[in-house]
Structure formats: structure tokens, C-alpha cells
Amino acid sequence: MNDSHPTTTIDVALGERRYPVWIGHNLLADRDRWRAMLRGRHALVISNTTVAPLYLQRVTQGLEGLEWSSFLLDDGESHKSFSNVERALQALADLGATRDACVIALGGGVVGDLAGFSAACWMRGIDFIQMPTTLLAMVDSSVGGKTGVNLPAGKNLVGAFHQPRAVVADIDTLATLPEREYSAGLAEVVKGAAIGDAPFFEWLEEHADSLLAHDTALVIEAIARKVRYKAGVVSRDETEQGERALLNWGHTFGHALETAGHYTTLLHGEGV
Ligand code: NAD
Ligand code: GLY
């Protein structure tokens, strides 16, 4: 991917509160942009064993001068578990994290959901920053503040609404994302457009081949349009009292298909 595209900023507005979603190139290494979002001297980066070797260093270079550590999950949906939340909280304790500490979620939706929930639990809620590295996480899970983990009784049964301080969507990370994961992320984009944005749906039909071919300008536009749509819904209904439930469109069947395959045959976006 070339880096000739300017960074797009979308504000998620929740009454008096708001936070930026940045979409663009080389953002993980752009510490001048995101470091200002850290208020204290402690940071815990939560990632996984696939993403960390690729991108952790870009983030930790930006943490120079702070007390920081990292906590890595094994890869996979089954690790979005309560026992790993406890481990993440222990990592915050080992760091001596205070109320102004920040959790940084570097990875896909599994990492983002667990890291956000851990941040919601530590001292009853500290800051966190989402650094999504899958297309699905960029267009959906990193935005809107739904955090949580799975129980043996079911997926996402435990969680909290806890909004991030910022979302840093560095599209260069998509270069290493397996093609199947990329397509599953596109399915979530189509879902959003199908629910409530007919012109966007038509635009997606028109540009489907180019999006599948990773045309960078179009990928940025697709992410931005989906995030803008979701930000609008979340700003009107943060805690899913009504309209936000629309974002779960297709999830009854999707989750049933995922469950029937024991979460090993279908990806989430494929199920949806
Ligand atoms: P994921 O987090 O499992 O990531 C998919 C795979 O891609 C993993 O193997 C991961 O290690 C790998 N990966 C991530 N970034 C990579 C990169 N840049 N290069 C190479 N490999 C990379 O899955 P996902 O699709 O991102 O997220 C699914 C999860 O998100 C589910 O747990 C789902 O419940 C949750 N979710 C949450 C929300 C929300 O609003 N909070 C919304 C939708 C989905
Ligand atoms: N992905 C559904 C929601 O954020 O509400």
C-alpha cells in the first residue's frame, strides 16, 4: 500500500463526551497523534501471539518514558475468557497501574473486547485505546464501547459498555491480514450498509471487485462510511435500548451457524 492518503478522522459523539476514530497509514508509529490520549504514567498493551510479533514494537516505541508492559493472549476466540481477564488485571497490578493508567488493545475484535473489558474492571474503569488490526475490528468492534468476554454458556455473555479514548485504525496492518479475515470484515461492512445506508450499499455493489482487490482509497472510504454510520447509531443509543439492536442484524443466524461449527468452521463475519 502506498501512504499517499491523508488520515480520516471521525468523531464519535456521546452527549458531552466524544472520541476520535483515526483511519490512515502508519498510525501505530505516529505517537505524536495518540500519545496525547494517555493521561498517566502507566500503560498496558494487550495483544496476541500473532499480532504482537508484527506490530507491538511500533506501539511500544511510542511509550518511551512511561512505565509499560504487555500482556499477550494466545490466538483465537476461545481465549476471550474470564481467566484471561484475570491475567490481564494481574498484569495491571504487577505494573502498579493507578487510576490514570491506560490499556492499549492491539489486535482484532477478540483482543479489543477483552482489553476493553479489563480496562472497564480495573479500579472500576480506566482509559483504553483501541488499535484494531483486522478489518472487522476497524469497522465494527473497536467503535461503540461494547466490551466483554465469552462464557462456556455462550458468546459475549459478560461485558460492559466502556468507550475507548481513541481508535487508531492503521490500515497498513491489513497488509498481513489473511484474505479470509479480510473478506469476513467486508461482510460486516455490507451488513452496516444493508441495515441503514442504501447509497452506501449501492456504492459497495459498484466497487465490490476493487474492494476485494484492496484498492487503498476505496478501503479507507468503506471503513470511514461504516464507522460514520455506526457512530451515528451509537451516539443516539449508546447502551442498546432500541436502535442499536439493529447492528445485531443477522446475528441470530450468524451466532447459530458459528455455534453449530463450534467456532472453528466459520468466522464471525462469515456467519453474519
Ligand atoms: P480476531 O480478533 O480473532 O482476529 C482474526 C484473526 O486475525 C486472528 O487470528 C488474529 O490473530 C489475526 N490478526 C489480527 N490482526 C492481524 C493482522 N494485522 N495481520 C495478521 N493477522 C492478524 O477476530 P475479529 O474478526 O477481528 O473479531 C472477532 C471478535 O470481535 C469476536 O469475538 C466478536 O464477538 C467480536 N466483536 C465485537 C464487537 C463489538 O462491538 N465489541 C462487534 C463485532 C465483533
Ligand atoms: N456490533 C454490534 C454493536 O456494536 O452494537
Short mmCIF file of N, CA and C and ligand atoms in Angstrom, two decimals, residues 48 50-51 54-55 75-77 80 107-111 113 133-134 136-137 140-143 145-147 150 155-156 173-174 176-178 181 188 230 244 251 255 268, ligand 1:
data_model
loop_
_atom_site.label_atom_id
_atom_site.label_comp_id
_atom_site.label_asym_id
_atom_site.label_seq_id
_atom_site.Cartn_x
_atom_site.Cartn_y
_atom_site.Cartn_z
N ASN A 48 -2.01 -10.20 20.95
CA ASN A 48 -1.96 -11.66 20.95
C ASN A 48 -0.67 -12.14 20.28
N THR A 50 -0.07 -13.63 17.62
CA THR A 50 0.07 -13.46 16.17
C THR A 50 0.39 -12.00 15.82
N VAL A 51 -0.32 -11.09 16.47
CA VAL A 51 -0.21 -9.67 16.12
C VAL A 51 1.04 -9.02 16.74
N LEU A 54 4.29 -8.79 14.89
CA LEU A 54 4.20 -7.94 13.70
C LEU A 54 4.21 -6.45 14.07
N TYR A 55 3.50 -6.09 15.13
CA TYR A 55 3.22 -4.65 15.34
C TYR A 55 3.49 -4.10 16.73
N ASP A 75 -3.83 -16.99 20.42
CA ASP A 75 -4.72 -16.57 19.34
C ASP A 75 -6.00 -17.41 19.33
N GLY A 76 -7.14 -16.73 19.17
CA GLY A 76 -8.39 -17.46 18.97
C GLY A 76 -9.51 -17.01 19.88
N GLU A 77 -10.72 -17.22 19.40
CA GLU A 77 -11.93 -16.81 20.12
C GLU A 77 -12.02 -17.44 21.51
N LYS A 80 -10.94 -15.46 24.58
CA LYS A 80 -11.68 -14.29 25.06
C LYS A 80 -12.47 -14.75 26.30
N GLY A 107 -4.96 -5.40 18.21
CA GLY A 107 -5.34 -6.67 17.59
C GLY A 107 -6.73 -6.61 17.02
N GLY A 108 -7.30 -7.78 16.81
CA GLY A 108 -8.66 -7.87 16.27
C GLY A 108 -9.70 -7.73 17.36
N GLY A 109 -10.91 -8.15 17.05
CA GLY A 109 -12.02 -7.99 17.98
C GLY A 109 -11.87 -8.78 19.25
N VAL A 110 -11.19 -9.91 19.20
CA VAL A 110 -11.01 -10.71 20.41
C VAL A 110 -10.17 -9.92 21.42
N VAL A 111 -9.05 -9.41 20.96
CA VAL A 111 -8.18 -8.61 21.84
C VAL A 111 -8.90 -7.35 22.29
N ASP A 113 -12.14 -6.64 22.59
CA ASP A 113 -13.22 -6.88 23.56
C ASP A 113 -12.67 -7.20 24.94
N THR A 133 -6.53 -4.18 14.30
CA THR A 133 -5.65 -4.63 13.21
C THR A 133 -6.36 -5.58 12.25
N THR A 134 -7.66 -5.83 12.46
CA THR A 134 -8.44 -6.56 11.44
C THR A 134 -9.45 -5.58 10.85
N LEU A 136 -12.56 -6.22 10.40
CA LEU A 136 -13.76 -6.30 11.24
C LEU A 136 -13.65 -5.40 12.47
N ALA A 137 -12.49 -5.42 13.09
CA ALA A 137 -12.32 -4.58 14.28
C ALA A 137 -12.33 -3.10 13.91
N ASP A 140 -16.11 -2.24 13.07
CA ASP A 140 -17.17 -2.61 13.99
C ASP A 140 -16.74 -2.65 15.45
N SER A 141 -15.94 -3.66 15.83
CA SER A 141 -15.79 -3.92 17.26
C SER A 141 -15.02 -2.85 18.03
N SER A 142 -14.15 -2.09 17.35
CA SER A 142 -13.36 -1.09 18.10
C SER A 142 -14.16 0.17 18.39
N VAL A 143 -15.30 0.33 17.72
CA VAL A 143 -16.08 1.56 17.83
C VAL A 143 -17.38 1.26 18.59
N GLY A 145 -17.86 0.95 22.11
CA GLY A 145 -17.73 0.70 23.53
C GLY A 145 -18.31 -0.60 24.05
N LYS A 146 -18.69 -1.53 23.17
CA LYS A 146 -19.10 -2.84 23.70
C LYS A 146 -17.84 -3.64 23.98
N THR A 147 -17.69 -4.07 25.25
CA THR A 147 -16.52 -4.87 25.61
C THR A 147 -17.02 -6.12 26.32
N ASN A 150 -16.46 -14.22 26.58
CA ASN A 150 -17.38 -15.35 26.43
C ASN A 150 -17.42 -16.17 27.72
N LYS A 155 -21.54 -16.86 23.96
CA LYS A 155 -20.62 -15.83 23.48
C LYS A 155 -21.04 -14.45 24.01
N ASN A 156 -20.07 -13.66 24.40
CA ASN A 156 -20.30 -12.26 24.79
C ASN A 156 -21.34 -12.10 25.90
N THR A 173 -1.75 -2.25 8.64
CA THR A 173 -1.75 -3.56 9.29
C THR A 173 -2.57 -4.59 8.49
N LEU A 174 -3.46 -4.09 7.62
CA LEU A 174 -4.28 -5.02 6.84
C LEU A 174 -3.44 -5.80 5.83
N THR A 176 -1.01 -7.70 6.32
CA THR A 176 -0.66 -9.05 6.78
C THR A 176 -1.89 -9.88 7.17
N LEU A 177 -3.07 -9.27 7.05
CA LEU A 177 -4.29 -9.98 7.46
C LEU A 177 -4.64 -11.07 6.43
N PRO A 178 -4.90 -12.30 6.90
CA PRO A 178 -5.27 -13.34 5.94
C PRO A 178 -6.51 -12.93 5.13
N GLU A 181 -9.97 -13.43 6.54
CA GLU A 181 -10.35 -12.47 7.59
C GLU A 181 -10.76 -11.13 6.96
N GLU A 188 -19.10 -7.46 7.33
CA GLU A 188 -19.64 -6.55 8.34
C GLU A 188 -19.90 -5.17 7.75
N LYS A 230 -22.00 3.71 12.05
CA LYS A 230 -22.09 3.13 13.39
C LYS A 230 -22.02 4.21 14.46
N ARG A 244 -29.84 0.66 18.46
CA ARG A 244 -28.55 -0.03 18.31
C ARG A 244 -28.72 -1.53 18.06
N HIS A 251 -27.32 -11.54 13.32
CA HIS A 251 -26.51 -12.22 14.33
C HIS A 251 -27.20 -13.44 14.94
N HIS A 255 -24.73 -16.26 14.81
CA HIS A 255 -24.22 -16.94 16.01
C HIS A 255 -24.60 -18.41 16.00
N HIS A 268 -16.72 -15.04 12.31
CA HIS A 268 -17.90 -14.28 12.70
C HIS A 268 -18.55 -13.59 11.49
P1 NAD B 1 -9.84 -11.95 15.78
O1 NAD B 1 -9.60 -10.92 16.79
O2 NAD B 1 -9.86 -13.36 16.20
O3 NAD B 1 -8.79 -11.76 14.59
C1 NAD B 1 -8.86 -12.63 13.49
C2 NAD B 1 -7.51 -13.31 13.22
O4 NAD B 1 -6.65 -12.37 12.59
C3 NAD B 1 -6.77 -13.78 14.45
O5 NAD B 1 -6.12 -14.99 14.15
C4 NAD B 1 -5.76 -12.68 14.70
O6 NAD B 1 -4.63 -13.10 15.42
C5 NAD B 1 -5.40 -12.31 13.29
N1 NAD B 1 -4.91 -10.97 13.07
C6 NAD B 1 -5.39 -9.81 13.59
N2 NAD B 1 -4.81 -8.76 13.01
C7 NAD B 1 -3.92 -9.25 12.13
C8 NAD B 1 -3.01 -8.66 11.21
N3 NAD B 1 -2.98 -7.33 11.03
N4 NAD B 1 -2.23 -9.45 10.47
C9 NAD B 1 -2.30 -10.80 10.61
N5 NAD B 1 -3.16 -11.44 11.40
C10 NAD B 1 -3.96 -10.66 12.17
O7 NAD B 1 -11.25 -11.71 15.04
P2 NAD B 1 -12.04 -10.41 14.57
O8 NAD B 1 -12.83 -10.83 13.41
O9 NAD B 1 -11.16 -9.22 14.48
O10 NAD B 1 -13.02 -10.13 15.80
C11 NAD B 1 -14.00 -11.07 16.18
C12 NAD B 1 -14.38 -10.80 17.61
O11 NAD B 1 -14.93 -9.48 17.69
C13 NAD B 1 -15.42 -11.73 18.17
O12 NAD B 1 -15.06 -12.09 19.48
C14 NAD B 1 -16.69 -10.90 18.21
O13 NAD B 1 -17.58 -11.28 19.23
C15 NAD B 1 -16.12 -9.53 18.46
N6 NAD B 1 -16.98 -8.43 18.02
C16 NAD B 1 -17.20 -7.42 18.91
C17 NAD B 1 -17.96 -6.34 18.53
C18 NAD B 1 -18.15 -5.21 19.48
O14 NAD B 1 -18.94 -4.31 19.20
N7 NAD B 1 -17.44 -5.18 20.57
C19 NAD B 1 -18.50 -6.27 17.24
C20 NAD B 1 -18.24 -7.31 16.36
C21 NAD B 1 -17.46 -8.39 16.76
#
